mmCIF file of C-alpha atoms and ligand atoms in Angstrom:
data_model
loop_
_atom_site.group_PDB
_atom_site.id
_atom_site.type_symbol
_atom_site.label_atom_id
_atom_site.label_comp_id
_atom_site.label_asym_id
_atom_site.label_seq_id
_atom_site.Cartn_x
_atom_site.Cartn_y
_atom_site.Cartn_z
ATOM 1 C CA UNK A 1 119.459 99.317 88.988
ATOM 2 C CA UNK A 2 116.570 98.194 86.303
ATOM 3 C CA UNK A 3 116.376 101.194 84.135
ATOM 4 C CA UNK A 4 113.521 99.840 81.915
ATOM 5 C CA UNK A 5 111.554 102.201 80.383
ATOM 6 C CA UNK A 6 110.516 100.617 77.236
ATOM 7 C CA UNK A 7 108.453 97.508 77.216
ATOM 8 C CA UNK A 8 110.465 94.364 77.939
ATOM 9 C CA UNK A 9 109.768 91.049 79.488
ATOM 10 C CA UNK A 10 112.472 88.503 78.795
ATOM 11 C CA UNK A 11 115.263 90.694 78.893
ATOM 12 C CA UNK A 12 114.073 92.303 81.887
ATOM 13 C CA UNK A 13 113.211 88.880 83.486
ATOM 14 C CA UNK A 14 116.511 87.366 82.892
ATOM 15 C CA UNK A 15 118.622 90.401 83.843
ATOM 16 C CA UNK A 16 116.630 90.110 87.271
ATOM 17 C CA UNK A 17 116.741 86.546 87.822
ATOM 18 C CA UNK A 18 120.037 86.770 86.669
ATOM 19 C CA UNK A 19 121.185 89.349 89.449
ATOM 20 C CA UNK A 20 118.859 87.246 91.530
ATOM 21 C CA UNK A 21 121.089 84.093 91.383
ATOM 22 C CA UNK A 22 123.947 86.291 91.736
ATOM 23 C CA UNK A 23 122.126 87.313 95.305
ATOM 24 C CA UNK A 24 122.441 91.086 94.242
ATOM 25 C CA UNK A 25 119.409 93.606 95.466
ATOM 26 C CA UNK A 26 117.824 95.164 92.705
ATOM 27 C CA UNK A 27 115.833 98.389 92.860
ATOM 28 C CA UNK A 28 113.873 99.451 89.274
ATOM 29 C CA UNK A 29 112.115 102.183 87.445
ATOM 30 C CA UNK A 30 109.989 100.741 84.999
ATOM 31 C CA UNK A 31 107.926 103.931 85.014
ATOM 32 C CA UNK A 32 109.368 107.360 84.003
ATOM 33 C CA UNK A 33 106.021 108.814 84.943
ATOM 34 C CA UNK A 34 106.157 108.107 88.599
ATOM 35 C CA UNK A 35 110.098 109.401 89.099
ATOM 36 C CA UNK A 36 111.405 112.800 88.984
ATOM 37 C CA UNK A 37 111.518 112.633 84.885
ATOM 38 C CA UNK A 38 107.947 113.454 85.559
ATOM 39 C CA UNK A 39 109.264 117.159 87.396
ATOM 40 C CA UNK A 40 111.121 117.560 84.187
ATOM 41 C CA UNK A 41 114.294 116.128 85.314
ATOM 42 C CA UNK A 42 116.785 115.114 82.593
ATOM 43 C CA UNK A 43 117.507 111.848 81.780
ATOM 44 C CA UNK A 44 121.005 112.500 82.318
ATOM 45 C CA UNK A 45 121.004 113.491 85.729
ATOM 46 C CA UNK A 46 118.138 110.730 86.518
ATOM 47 C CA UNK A 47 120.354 108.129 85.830
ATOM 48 C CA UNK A 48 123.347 109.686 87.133
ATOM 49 C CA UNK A 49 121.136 109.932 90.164
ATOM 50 C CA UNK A 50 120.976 105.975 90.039
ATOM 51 C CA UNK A 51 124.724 105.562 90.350
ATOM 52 C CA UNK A 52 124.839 107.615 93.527
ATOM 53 C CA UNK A 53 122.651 104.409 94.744
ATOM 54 C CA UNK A 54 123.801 101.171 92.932
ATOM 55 C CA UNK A 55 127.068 99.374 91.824
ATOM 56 C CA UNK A 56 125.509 98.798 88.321
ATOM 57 C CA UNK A 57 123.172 100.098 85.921
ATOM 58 C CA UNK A 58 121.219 97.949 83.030
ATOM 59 C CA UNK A 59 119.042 99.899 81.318
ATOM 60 C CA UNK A 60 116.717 100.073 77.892
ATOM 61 C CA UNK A 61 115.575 103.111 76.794
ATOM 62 C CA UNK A 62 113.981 104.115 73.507
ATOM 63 C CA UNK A 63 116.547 107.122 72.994
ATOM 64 C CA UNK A 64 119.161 106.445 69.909
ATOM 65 C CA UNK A 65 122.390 106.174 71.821
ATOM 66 C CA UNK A 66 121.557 106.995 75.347
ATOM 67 C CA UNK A 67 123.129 104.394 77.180
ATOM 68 C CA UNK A 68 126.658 104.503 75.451
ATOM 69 C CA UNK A 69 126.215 109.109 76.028
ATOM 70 C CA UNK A 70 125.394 107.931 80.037
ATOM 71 C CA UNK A 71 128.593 105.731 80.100
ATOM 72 C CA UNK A 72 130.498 108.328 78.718
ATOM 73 C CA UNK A 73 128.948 110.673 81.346
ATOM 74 C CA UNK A 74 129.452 108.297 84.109
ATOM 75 C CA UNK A 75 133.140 107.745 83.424
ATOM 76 C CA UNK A 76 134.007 111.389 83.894
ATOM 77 C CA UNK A 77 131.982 111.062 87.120
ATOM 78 C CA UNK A 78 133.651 110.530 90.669
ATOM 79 C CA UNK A 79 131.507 106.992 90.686
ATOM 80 C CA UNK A 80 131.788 105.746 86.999
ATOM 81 C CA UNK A 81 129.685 102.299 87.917
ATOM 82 C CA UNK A 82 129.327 100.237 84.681
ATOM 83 C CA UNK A 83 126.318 100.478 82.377
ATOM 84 C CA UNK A 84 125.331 97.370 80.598
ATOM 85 C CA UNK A 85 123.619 98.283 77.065
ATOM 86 C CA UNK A 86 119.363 96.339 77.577
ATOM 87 C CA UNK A 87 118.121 97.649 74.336
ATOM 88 C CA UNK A 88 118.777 100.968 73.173
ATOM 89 C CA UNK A 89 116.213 102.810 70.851
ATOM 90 C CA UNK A 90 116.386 100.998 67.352
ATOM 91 C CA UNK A 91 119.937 100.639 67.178
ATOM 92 C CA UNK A 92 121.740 98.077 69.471
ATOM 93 C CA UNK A 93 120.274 94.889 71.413
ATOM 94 C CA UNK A 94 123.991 93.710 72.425
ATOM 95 C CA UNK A 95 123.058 91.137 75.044
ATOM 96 C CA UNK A 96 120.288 89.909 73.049
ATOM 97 C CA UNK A 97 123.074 89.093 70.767
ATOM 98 C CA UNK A 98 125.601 87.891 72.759
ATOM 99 C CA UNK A 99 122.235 85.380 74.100
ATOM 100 C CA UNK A 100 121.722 84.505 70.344
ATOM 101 C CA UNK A 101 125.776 83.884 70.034
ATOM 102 C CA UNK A 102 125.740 81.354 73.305
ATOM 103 C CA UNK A 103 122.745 79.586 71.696
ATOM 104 C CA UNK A 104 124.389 78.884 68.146
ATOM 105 C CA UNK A 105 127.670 77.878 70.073
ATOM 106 C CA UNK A 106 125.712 75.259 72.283
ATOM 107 C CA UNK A 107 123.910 73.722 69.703
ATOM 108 C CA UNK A 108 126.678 73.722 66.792
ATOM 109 C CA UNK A 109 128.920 73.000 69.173
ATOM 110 C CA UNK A 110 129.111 68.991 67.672
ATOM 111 C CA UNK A 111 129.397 70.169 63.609
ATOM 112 C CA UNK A 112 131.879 72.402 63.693
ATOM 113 C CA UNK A 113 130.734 75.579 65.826
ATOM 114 C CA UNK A 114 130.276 78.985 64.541
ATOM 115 C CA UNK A 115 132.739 79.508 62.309
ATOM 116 C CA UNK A 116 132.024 78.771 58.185
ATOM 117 C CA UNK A 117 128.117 78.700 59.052
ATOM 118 C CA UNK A 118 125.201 80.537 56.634
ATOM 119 C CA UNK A 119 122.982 83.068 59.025
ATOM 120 C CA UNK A 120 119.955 83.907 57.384
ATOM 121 C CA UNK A 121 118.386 86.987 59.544
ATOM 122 C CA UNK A 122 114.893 87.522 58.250
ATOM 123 C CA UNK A 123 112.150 90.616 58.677
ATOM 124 C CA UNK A 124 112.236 94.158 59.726
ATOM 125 C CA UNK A 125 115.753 94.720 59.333
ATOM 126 C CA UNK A 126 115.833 98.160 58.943
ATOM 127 C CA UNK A 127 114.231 98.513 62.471
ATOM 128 C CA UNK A 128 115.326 95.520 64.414
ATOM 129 C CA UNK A 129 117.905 96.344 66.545
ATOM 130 C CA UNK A 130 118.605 92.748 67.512
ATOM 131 C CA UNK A 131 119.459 92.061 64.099
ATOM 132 C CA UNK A 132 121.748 94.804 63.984
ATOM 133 C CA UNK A 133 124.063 93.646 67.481
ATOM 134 C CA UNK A 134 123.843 89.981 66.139
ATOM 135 C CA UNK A 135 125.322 91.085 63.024
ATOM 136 C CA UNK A 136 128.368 93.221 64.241
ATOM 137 C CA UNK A 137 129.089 90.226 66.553
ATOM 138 C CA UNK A 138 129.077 87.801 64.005
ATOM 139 C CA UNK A 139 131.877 88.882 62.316
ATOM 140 C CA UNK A 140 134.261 87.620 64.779
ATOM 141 C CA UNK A 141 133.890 84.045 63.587
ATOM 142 C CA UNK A 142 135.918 83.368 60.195
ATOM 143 C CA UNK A 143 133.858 82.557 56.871
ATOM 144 C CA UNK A 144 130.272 83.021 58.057
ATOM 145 C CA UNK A 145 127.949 83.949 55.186
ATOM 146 C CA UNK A 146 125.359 86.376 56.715
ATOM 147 C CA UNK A 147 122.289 86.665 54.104
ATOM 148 C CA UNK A 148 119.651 89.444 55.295
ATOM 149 C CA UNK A 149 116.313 88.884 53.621
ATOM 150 C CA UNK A 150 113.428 91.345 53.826
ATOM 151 C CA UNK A 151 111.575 93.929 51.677
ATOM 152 C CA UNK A 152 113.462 95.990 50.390
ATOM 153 C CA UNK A 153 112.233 99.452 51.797
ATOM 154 C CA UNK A 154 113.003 97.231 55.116
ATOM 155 C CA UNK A 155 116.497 96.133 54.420
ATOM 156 C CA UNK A 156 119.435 96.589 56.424
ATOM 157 C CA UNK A 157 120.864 99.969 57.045
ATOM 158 C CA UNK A 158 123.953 101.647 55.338
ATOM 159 C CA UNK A 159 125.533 101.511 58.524
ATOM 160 C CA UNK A 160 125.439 97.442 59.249
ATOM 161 C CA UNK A 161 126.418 97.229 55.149
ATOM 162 C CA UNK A 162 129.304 99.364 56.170
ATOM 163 C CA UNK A 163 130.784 97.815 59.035
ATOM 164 C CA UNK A 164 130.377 94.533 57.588
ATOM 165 C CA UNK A 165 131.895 95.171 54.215
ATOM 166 C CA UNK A 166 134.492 97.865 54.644
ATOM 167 C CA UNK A 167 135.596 97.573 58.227
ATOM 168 C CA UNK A 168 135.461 93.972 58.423
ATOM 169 C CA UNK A 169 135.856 92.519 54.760
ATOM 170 C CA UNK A 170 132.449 90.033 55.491
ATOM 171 C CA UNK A 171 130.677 89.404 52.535
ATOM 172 C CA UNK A 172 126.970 89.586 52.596
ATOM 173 C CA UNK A 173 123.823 89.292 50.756
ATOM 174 C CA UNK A 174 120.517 90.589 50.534
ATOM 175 C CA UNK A 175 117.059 89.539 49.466
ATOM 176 C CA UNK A 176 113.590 89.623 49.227
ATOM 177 C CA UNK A 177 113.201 86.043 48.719
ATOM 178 C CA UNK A 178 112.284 84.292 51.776
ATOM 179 C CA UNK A 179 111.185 80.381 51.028
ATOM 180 C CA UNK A 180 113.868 80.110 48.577
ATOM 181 C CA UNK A 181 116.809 80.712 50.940
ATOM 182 C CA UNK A 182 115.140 77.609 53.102
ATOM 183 C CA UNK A 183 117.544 74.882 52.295
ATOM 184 C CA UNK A 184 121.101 76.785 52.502
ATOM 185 C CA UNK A 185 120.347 78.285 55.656
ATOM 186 C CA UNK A 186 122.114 76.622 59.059
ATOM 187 C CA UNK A 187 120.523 79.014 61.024
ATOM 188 C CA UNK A 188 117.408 81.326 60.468
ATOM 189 C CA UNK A 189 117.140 83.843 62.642
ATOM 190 C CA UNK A 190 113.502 85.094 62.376
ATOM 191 C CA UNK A 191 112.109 88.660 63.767
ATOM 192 C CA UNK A 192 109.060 90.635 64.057
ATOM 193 C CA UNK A 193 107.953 94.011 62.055
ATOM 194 C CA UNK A 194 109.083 96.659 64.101
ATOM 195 C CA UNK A 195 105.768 98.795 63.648
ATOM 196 C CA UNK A 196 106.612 101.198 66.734
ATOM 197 C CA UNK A 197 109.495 102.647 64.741
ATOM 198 C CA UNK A 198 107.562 103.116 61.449
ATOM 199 C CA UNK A 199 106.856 106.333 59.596
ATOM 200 C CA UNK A 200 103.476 107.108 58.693
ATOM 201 C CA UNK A 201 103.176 104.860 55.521
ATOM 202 C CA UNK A 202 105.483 102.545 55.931
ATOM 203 C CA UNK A 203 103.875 98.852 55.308
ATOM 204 C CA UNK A 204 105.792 95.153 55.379
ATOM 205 C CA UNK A 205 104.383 92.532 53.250
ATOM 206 C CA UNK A 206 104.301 90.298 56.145
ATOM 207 C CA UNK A 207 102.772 86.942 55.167
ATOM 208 C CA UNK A 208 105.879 86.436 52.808
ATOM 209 C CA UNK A 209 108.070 86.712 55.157
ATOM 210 C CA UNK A 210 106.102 84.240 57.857
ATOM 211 C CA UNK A 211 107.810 80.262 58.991
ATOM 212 C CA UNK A 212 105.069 77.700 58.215
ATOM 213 C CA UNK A 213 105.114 74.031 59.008
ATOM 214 C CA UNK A 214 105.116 72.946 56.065
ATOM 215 C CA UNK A 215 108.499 74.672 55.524
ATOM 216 C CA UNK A 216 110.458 72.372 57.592
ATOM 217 C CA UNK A 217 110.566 69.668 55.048
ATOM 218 C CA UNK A 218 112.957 72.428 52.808
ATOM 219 C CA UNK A 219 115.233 72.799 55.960
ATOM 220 C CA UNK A 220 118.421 71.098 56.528
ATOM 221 C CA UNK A 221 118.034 68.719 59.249
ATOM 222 C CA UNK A 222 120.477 70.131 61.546
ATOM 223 C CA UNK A 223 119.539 73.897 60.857
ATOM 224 C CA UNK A 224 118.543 76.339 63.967
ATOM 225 C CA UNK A 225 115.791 78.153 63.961
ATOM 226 C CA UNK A 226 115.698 81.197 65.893
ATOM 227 C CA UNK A 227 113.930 84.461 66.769
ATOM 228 C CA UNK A 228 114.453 86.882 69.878
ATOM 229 C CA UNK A 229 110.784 87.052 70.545
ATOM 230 C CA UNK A 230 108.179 88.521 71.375
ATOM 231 C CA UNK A 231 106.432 86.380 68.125
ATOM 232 C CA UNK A 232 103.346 87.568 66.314
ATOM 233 C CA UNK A 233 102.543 85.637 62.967
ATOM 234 C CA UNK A 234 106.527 84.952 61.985
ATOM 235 C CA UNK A 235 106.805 81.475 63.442
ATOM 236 C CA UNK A 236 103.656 78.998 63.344
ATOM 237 C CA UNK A 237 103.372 77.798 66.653
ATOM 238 C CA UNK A 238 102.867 74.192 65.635
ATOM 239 C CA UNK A 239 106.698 74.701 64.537
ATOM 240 C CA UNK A 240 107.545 74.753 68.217
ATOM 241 C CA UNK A 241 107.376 71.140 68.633
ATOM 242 C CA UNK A 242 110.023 70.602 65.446
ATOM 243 C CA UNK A 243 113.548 69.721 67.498
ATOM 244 C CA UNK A 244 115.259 72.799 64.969
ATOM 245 C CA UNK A 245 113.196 75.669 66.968
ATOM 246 C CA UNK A 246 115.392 76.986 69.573
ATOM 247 C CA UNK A 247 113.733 79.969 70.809
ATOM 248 C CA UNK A 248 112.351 78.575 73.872
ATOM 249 C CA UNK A 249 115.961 77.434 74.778
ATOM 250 C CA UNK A 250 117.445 81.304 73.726
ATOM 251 C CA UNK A 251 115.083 82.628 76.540
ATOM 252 C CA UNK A 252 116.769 80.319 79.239
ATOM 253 C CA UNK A 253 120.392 80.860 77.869
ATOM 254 C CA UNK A 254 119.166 84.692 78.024
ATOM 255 C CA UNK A 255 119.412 84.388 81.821
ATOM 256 C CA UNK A 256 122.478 82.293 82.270
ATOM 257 C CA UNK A 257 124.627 84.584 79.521
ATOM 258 C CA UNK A 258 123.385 87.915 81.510
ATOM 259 C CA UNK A 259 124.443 86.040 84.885
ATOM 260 C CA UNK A 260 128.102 85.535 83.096
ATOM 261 C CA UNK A 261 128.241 89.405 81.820
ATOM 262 C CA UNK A 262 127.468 90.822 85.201
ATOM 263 C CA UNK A 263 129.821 88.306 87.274
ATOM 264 C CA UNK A 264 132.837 89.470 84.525
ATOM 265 C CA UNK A 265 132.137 93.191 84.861
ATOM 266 C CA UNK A 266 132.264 93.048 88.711
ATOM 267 C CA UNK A 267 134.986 90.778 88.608
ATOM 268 C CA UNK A 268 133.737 87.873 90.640
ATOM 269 C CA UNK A 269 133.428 85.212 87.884
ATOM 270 C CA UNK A 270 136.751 83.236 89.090
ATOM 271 C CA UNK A 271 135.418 83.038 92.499
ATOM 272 C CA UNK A 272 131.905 82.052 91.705
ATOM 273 C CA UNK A 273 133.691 78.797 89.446
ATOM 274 C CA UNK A 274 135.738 77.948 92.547
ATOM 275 C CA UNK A 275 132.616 78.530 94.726
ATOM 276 C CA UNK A 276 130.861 76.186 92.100
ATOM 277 C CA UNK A 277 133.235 73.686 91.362
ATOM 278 C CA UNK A 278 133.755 72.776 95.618
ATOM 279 C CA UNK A 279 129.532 72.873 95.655
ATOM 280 C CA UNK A 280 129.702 69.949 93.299
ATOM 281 C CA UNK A 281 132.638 68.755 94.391
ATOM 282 C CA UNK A 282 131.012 68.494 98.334
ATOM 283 C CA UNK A 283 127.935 67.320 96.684
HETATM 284 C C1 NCD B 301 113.608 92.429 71.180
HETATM 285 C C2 NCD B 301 113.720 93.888 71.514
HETATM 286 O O1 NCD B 301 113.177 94.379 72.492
HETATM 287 O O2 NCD B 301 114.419 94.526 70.744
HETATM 288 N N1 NCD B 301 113.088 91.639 72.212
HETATM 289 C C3 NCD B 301 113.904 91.196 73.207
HETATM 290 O O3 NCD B 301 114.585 91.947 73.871
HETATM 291 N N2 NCD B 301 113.966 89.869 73.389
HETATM 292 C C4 NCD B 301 112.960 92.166 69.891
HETATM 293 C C5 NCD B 301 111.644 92.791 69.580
HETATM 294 O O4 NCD B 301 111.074 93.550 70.361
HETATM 295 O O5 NCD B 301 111.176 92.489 68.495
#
């Protein structure tokens, strides 16, 4: 089951090309309007509904913390079927993440992988729940230097500096400088203001925070640049053509890392390598 009912295109894409590949049906709700949610139904028991139906459920939803209450609902249920986490309100983007993750692994892969690099995550940070997952995953590789730069009415929440600091002894830092940063970063990790999540008010000096072309030259020549997309102003397009911008590729490894997750949680990732290794083996 597609459970999208926030706006999505890649990660909905990717999750059903994914499944797709995988030669899984897929049924969807895109549309809360035109299912029983309309009646009045509670989200709850609409998507316990779904698991009466469907051996899996990926879903994004802008409720704070829906998807991990459902999987706690669906485990005490006589047909706990696994919930995999597509976005959930502002706070967690965890396959977004784990997409991000696979695409600094391929392409650090020949100067020394993860491990010891400097992560500069840039923009809405207070809102930007892909910023958030990337950050709580990044801690698993020793001596990375995470540096979050954004306004500062935008910057990270207590939360993130929490779990970094105290539960996982990572040292940080955070600024408003943007251009500065350029040359120390091995990967920048750009993001859009989050406007849908603002209070009445609330404004982001954008243009400072915006990739140009003519801020390549202060980049190191192996650095990644990244950004989960959808873009507005944050990357100039003509940046696209530099060999450092990776986003394109992220969208691509999107699909393939999705494909992984789903064959692991149904247990049928061992027998799809043996299935692939005697296809190119016969071939
Ligand atoms: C992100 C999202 O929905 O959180 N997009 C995505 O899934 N690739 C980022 C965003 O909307 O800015």
């Amino acid at each position: 089951m597609l459970y999208f009912v926030q706006p999505s295109t890649r990660t909905f894409l990717s999750f059903q090309s994914a499944c797709q590949i995988l030669g899984m049906q897929c049924s969807e709700i895109r549309n809360p309007s035109i299912s029983s949610e309309a009646k009045g139904e509670r989200v709850e028991d609409a998507i316990r509904t779904f698991s009466s139906y469907v051996d899996i459920i990926i879903m994004r939803s802008p409720l704070p913390g829906l998807c991990s209450r459902m999987a706690q609902i669906l485990d005490q249920s006589n047909r706990p079927v696994p919930i995999i986490n597509a976005g959930s309100g502002p706070d967690e983007h965890p396959t977004q993440a784990l997409l991000d993750l696979y695409t600094l692994h391929r392409d650090f892969k020949n100067c020394g992988g993860i491990s010891g690099k400097t992560i500069c995550m840039v923009g809405d940070l207070k809102h930007g729940r892909t910023v958030r997952s990337l950050a709580r995953m990044l801690v698993h590789f020793p001596n990375i230097h995470m540096i979050f730069s954004s306004p500062k009415n935008f910057a990270i929440k207590d939360d993130i500096r929490d779990y970094l600091s105290k539960q996982n002894h990572i040292t940080f830092s955070e600024t408003e400088e943007f251009e500065t940063l350029l040359p120390q970063c091995d990967a920048l990790y750009m993001t859009r203001i989050q406007d849908e999540w603002h209070s009445p008010g609330e404004s982001f000096d954008k243009e400072r925070y915006h990739l140009k072309w003519h801020h390549l030259k202060q980049m190191k020549e192996n650095a990644l640049i990244l950004h989960p997309f959808p873009r507005r102003e944050e990357i100039e397009v003509r940046v696209d053509q530099d060999p450092r911008a990776k986003y394109w590729e992220q969208e691509r490894n999107g699909m393939w890392i999705r494909l992984a997750l789903i064959s692991q949680i149904l247990n049928v990732s061992d027998e799809l390598c043996d299935y692939y290794d005697k296809a190119i083996n016969e071939s």
